[in-house]
C-alpha positions as protocol buffer text, in pm:
chain_id: "A"
residue {
  index: 1
  type: GLN
  ca { x: 10091 y: 7475 z: 13998 }
}
residue {
  index: 2
  type: VAL
  ca { x: 9905 y: 7504 z: 13670 }
}
residue {
  index: 3
  type: GLN
  ca { x: 9665 y: 7244 z: 13536 }
}
residue {
  index: 4
  type: LEU
  ca { x: 9591 y: 7215 z: 13165 }
}
residue {
  index: 5
  type: VAL
  ca { x: 9290 y: 7024 z: 13034 }
}
residue {
  index: 6
  type: GLU
  ca { x: 9263 y: 6958 z: 12663 }
}
residue {
  index: 7
  type: SER
  ca { x: 8964 y: 6872 z: 12448 }
}
residue {
  index: 8
  type: GLY
  ca { x: 8861 y: 6858 z: 12084 }
}
residue {
  index: 9
  type: GLY
  ca { x: 9068 y: 6576 z: 11939 }
}
residue {
  index: 10
  type: GLY
  ca { x: 8915 y: 6306 z: 11723 }
}
residue {
  index: 11
  type: LEU
  ca { x: 8904 y: 6125 z: 11393 }
}
residue {
  index: 12
  type: VAL
  ca { x: 8843 y: 6323 z: 11074 }
}
residue {
  index: 13
  type: GLN
  ca { x: 8883 y: 6274 z: 10701 }
}
residue {
  index: 14
  type: ALA
  ca { x: 9148 y: 6457 z: 10503 }
}
residue {
  index: 15
  type: GLY
  ca { x: 9035 y: 6810 z: 10434 }
}
residue {
  index: 16
  type: GLY
  ca { x: 8828 y: 6828 z: 10748 }
}
residue {
  index: 17
  type: SER
  ca { x: 8860 y: 7056 z: 11049 }
}
residue {
  index: 18
  type: LEU
  ca { x: 8899 y: 7030 z: 11424 }
}
residue {
  index: 19
  type: ARG
  ca { x: 8934 y: 7286 z: 11702 }
}
residue {
  index: 20
  type: LEU
  ca { x: 9143 y: 7193 z: 12002 }
}
residue {
  index: 21
  type: SER
  ca { x: 9089 y: 7367 z: 12335 }
}
residue {
  index: 22
  type: CYS
  ca { x: 9309 y: 7386 z: 12642 }
}
residue {
  index: 23
  type: ALA
  ca { x: 9167 y: 7523 z: 12965 }
}
residue {
  index: 24
  type: ALA
  ca { x: 9419 y: 7645 z: 13223 }
}
residue {
  index: 25
  type: SER
  ca { x: 9357 y: 7661 z: 13597 }
}
residue {
  index: 26
  type: GLY
  ca { x: 9554 y: 7704 z: 13916 }
}
residue {
  index: 27
  type: ARG
  ca { x: 9830 y: 7964 z: 13930 }
}
residue {
  index: 28
  type: THR
  ca { x: 9757 y: 8106 z: 13588 }
}
residue {
  index: 29
  type: SER
  ca { x: 9934 y: 8433 z: 13673 }
}
residue {
  index: 30
  type: SER
  ca { x: 10258 y: 8247 z: 13611 }
}
residue {
  index: 31
  type: ILE
  ca { x: 10170 y: 8185 z: 13247 }
}
residue {
  index: 32
  type: TYR
  ca { x: 10330 y: 8416 z: 12994 }
}
residue {
  index: 33
  type: ALA
  ca { x: 10323 y: 8189 z: 12692 }
}
residue {
  index: 34
  type: MET
  ca { x: 10127 y: 7887 z: 12576 }
}
residue {
  index: 35
  type: GLY
  ca { x: 10185 y: 7651 z: 12289 }
}
residue {
  index: 36
  type: TRP
  ca { x: 10072 y: 7346 z: 12101 }
}
residue {
  index: 37
  type: PHE
  ca { x: 10308 y: 7057 z: 12035 }
}
residue {
  index: 38
  type: ARG
  ca { x: 10251 y: 6730 z: 11853 }
}
residue {
  index: 39
  type: GLN
  ca { x: 10414 y: 6390 z: 11853 }
}
residue {
  index: 40
  type: ALA
  ca { x: 10362 y: 6126 z: 11587 }
}
residue {
  index: 41
  type: PRO
  ca { x: 10450 y: 5761 z: 11651 }
}
residue {
  index: 42
  type: GLY
  ca { x: 10827 y: 5712 z: 11653 }
}
residue {
  index: 43
  type: LYS
  ca { x: 10898 y: 6085 z: 11625 }
}
residue {
  index: 44
  type: GLU
  ca { x: 10998 y: 6367 z: 11857 }
}
residue {
  index: 45
  type: ARG
  ca { x: 10754 y: 6604 z: 12020 }
}
residue {
  index: 46
  type: ASP
  ca { x: 10775 y: 6922 z: 11815 }
}
residue {
  index: 47
  type: ILE
  ca { x: 10629 y: 7271 z: 11825 }
}
residue {
  index: 48
  type: VAL
  ca { x: 10322 y: 7347 z: 11618 }
}
residue {
  index: 49
  type: ALA
  ca { x: 10237 y: 7700 z: 11731 }
}
residue {
  index: 50
  type: ALA
  ca { x: 10279 y: 7927 z: 12032 }
}
residue {
  index: 51
  type: ILE
  ca { x: 10137 y: 8254 z: 12158 }
}
residue {
  index: 52
  type: SER
  ca { x: 10229 y: 8509 z: 12423 }
}
residue {
  index: 53
  type: TRP
  ca { x: 9952 y: 8541 z: 12678 }
}
residue {
  index: 54
  type: SER
  ca { x: 9951 y: 8917 z: 12720 }
}
residue {
  index: 55
  type: GLY
  ca { x: 10077 y: 9059 z: 12390 }
}
residue {
  index: 56
  type: GLY
  ca { x: 9930 y: 8816 z: 12141 }
}
residue {
  index: 57
  type: ASN
  ca { x: 10258 y: 8753 z: 11957 }
}
residue {
  index: 58
  type: THR
  ca { x: 10245 y: 8423 z: 11773 }
}
residue {
  index: 59
  type: TYR
  ca { x: 10474 y: 8162 z: 11624 }
}
residue {
  index: 60
  type: CYS
  ca { x: 10372 y: 7895 z: 11377 }
}
residue {
  index: 61
  type: VAL
  ca { x: 10571 y: 7630 z: 11192 }
}
residue {
  index: 62
  type: ASP
  ca { x: 10577 y: 7652 z: 10814 }
}
residue {
  index: 63
  type: SER
  ca { x: 10409 y: 7317 z: 10763 }
}
residue {
  index: 64
  type: VAL
  ca { x: 10081 y: 7439 z: 10915 }
}
residue {
  index: 65
  type: LYS
  ca { x: 10079 y: 7805 z: 10815 }
}
residue {
  index: 66
  type: GLY
  ca { x: 9759 y: 7893 z: 10632 }
}
residue {
  index: 67
  type: ARG
  ca { x: 9583 y: 7592 z: 10781 }
}
residue {
  index: 68
  type: PHE
  ca { x: 9618 y: 7619 z: 11160 }
}
residue {
  index: 69
  type: THR
  ca { x: 9546 y: 7922 z: 11375 }
}
residue {
  index: 70
  type: ILE
  ca { x: 9643 y: 7962 z: 11740 }
}
residue {
  index: 71
  type: SER
  ca { x: 9442 y: 8193 z: 11960 }
}
residue {
  index: 72
  type: ARG
  ca { x: 9362 y: 8256 z: 12323 }
}
residue {
  index: 73
  type: ASP
  ca { x: 9080 y: 8386 z: 12540 }
}
residue {
  index: 74
  type: ASN
  ca { x: 9239 y: 8546 z: 12845 }
}
residue {
  index: 75
  type: ALA
  ca { x: 8908 y: 8587 z: 13026 }
}
residue {
  index: 76
  type: LYS
  ca { x: 8847 y: 8213 z: 13004 }
}
residue {
  index: 77
  type: ASN
  ca { x: 9213 y: 8114 z: 13048 }
}
residue {
  index: 78
  type: THR
  ca { x: 9171 y: 7903 z: 12738 }
}
residue {
  index: 79
  type: LEU
  ca { x: 9399 y: 7830 z: 12445 }
}
residue {
  index: 80
  type: TYR
  ca { x: 9271 y: 7718 z: 12105 }
}
residue {
  index: 81
  type: LEU
  ca { x: 9410 y: 7562 z: 11791 }
}
residue {
  index: 82
  type: GLN
  ca { x: 9183 y: 7581 z: 11489 }
}
residue {
  index: 83
  type: MET
  ca { x: 9294 y: 7316 z: 11240 }
}
residue {
  index: 84
  type: ASN
  ca { x: 9160 y: 7334 z: 10886 }
}
residue {
  index: 85
  type: SER
  ca { x: 9244 y: 7140 z: 10568 }
}
residue {
  index: 86
  type: LEU
  ca { x: 9378 y: 6854 z: 10776 }
}
residue {
  index: 87
  type: LYS
  ca { x: 9618 y: 6609 z: 10615 }
}
residue {
  index: 88
  type: PRO
  ca { x: 9711 y: 6252 z: 10714 }
}
residue {
  index: 89
  type: GLU
  ca { x: 10056 y: 6376 z: 10811 }
}
residue {
  index: 90
  type: ASP
  ca { x: 9890 y: 6590 z: 11081 }
}
residue {
  index: 91
  type: THR
  ca { x: 9803 y: 6269 z: 11267 }
}
residue {
  index: 92
  type: ALA
  ca { x: 9964 y: 6287 z: 11611 }
}
residue {
  index: 93
  type: VAL
  ca { x: 9904 y: 6333 z: 11979 }
}
residue {
  index: 94
  type: TYR
  ca { x: 9865 y: 6706 z: 12038 }
}
residue {
  index: 95
  type: TYR
  ca { x: 9981 y: 6858 z: 12367 }
}
residue {
  index: 96
  type: CYS
  ca { x: 9905 y: 7191 z: 12527 }
}
residue {
  index: 97
  type: ALA
  ca { x: 10191 y: 7357 z: 12716 }
}
residue {
  index: 98
  type: ALA
  ca { x: 10242 y: 7666 z: 12932 }
}
residue {
  index: 99
  type: GLY
  ca { x: 10546 y: 7853 z: 13057 }
}
residue {
  index: 100
  type: LYS
  ca { x: 10721 y: 8182 z: 13110 }
}
residue {
  index: 101
  type: TYR
  ca { x: 10877 y: 8221 z: 12765 }
}
residue {
  index: 102
  type: LEU
  ca { x: 10760 y: 8191 z: 12406 }
}
residue {
  index: 103
  type: ARG
  ca { x: 11007 y: 7933 z: 12274 }
}
residue {
  index: 104
  type: VAL
  ca { x: 11002 y: 7636 z: 12038 }
}
residue {
  index: 105
  type: GLY
  ca { x: 11162 y: 7373 z: 12260 }
}
residue {
  index: 106
  type: THR
  ca { x: 10972 y: 7142 z: 12493 }
}
residue {
  index: 107
  type: ARG
  ca { x: 11215 y: 7214 z: 12778 }
}
residue {
  index: 108
  type: SER
  ca { x: 11108 y: 7580 z: 12778 }
}
residue {
  index: 109
  type: TYR
  ca { x: 10761 y: 7493 z: 12905 }
}
residue {
  index: 110
  type: ASP
  ca { x: 10679 y: 7411 z: 13265 }
}
residue {
  index: 111
  type: TYR
  ca { x: 10330 y: 7263 z: 13244 }
}
residue {
  index: 112
  type: TRP
  ca { x: 10171 y: 7015 z: 13005 }
}
residue {
  index: 113
  type: GLY
  ca { x: 9830 y: 6878 z: 12928 }
}
residue {
  index: 114
  type: GLN
  ca { x: 9754 y: 6509 z: 12900 }
}
residue {
  index: 115
  type: GLY
  ca { x: 9756 y: 6508 z: 12520 }
}
residue {
  index: 116
  type: THR
  ca { x: 9472 y: 6450 z: 12278 }
}
residue {
  index: 117
  type: GLN
  ca { x: 9477 y: 6221 z: 11976 }
}
residue {
  index: 118
  type: VAL
  ca { x: 9415 y: 6367 z: 11632 }
}
residue {
  index: 119
  type: THR
  ca { x: 9379 y: 6114 z: 11352 }
}
residue {
  index: 120
  type: VAL
  ca { x: 9331 y: 6217 z: 10990 }
}
residue {
  index: 121
  type: SER
  ca { x: 9228 y: 5947 z: 10744 }
}
residue {
  index: 122
  type: SER
  ca { x: 9306 y: 5958 z: 10374 }
}
């Protein structure tokens, strides 16, 4: 099994920045891709960004391009999401996920973190 522990969420004003971290442990050799998803109240859990663990290939939704950056530190088994120029519409619970394929759907990922709240005030 793989365990994912997230940190870095919080309350910020519009235009501010946060960096989310996700530390993976357990059978990390089974991880080939990791991603960040978010879910706002009353909405579906949707992809934000994803990255292949070995090759560094990335995917990012258009709504956060130029503001968010996904990265990883293989030596630390840690995934990051640097969020700049935050907007109120970015408010959501953010989830870290891991799996064998770099895909956009939640069902493509086998392991999930507990979620961390990001709130952006106007």
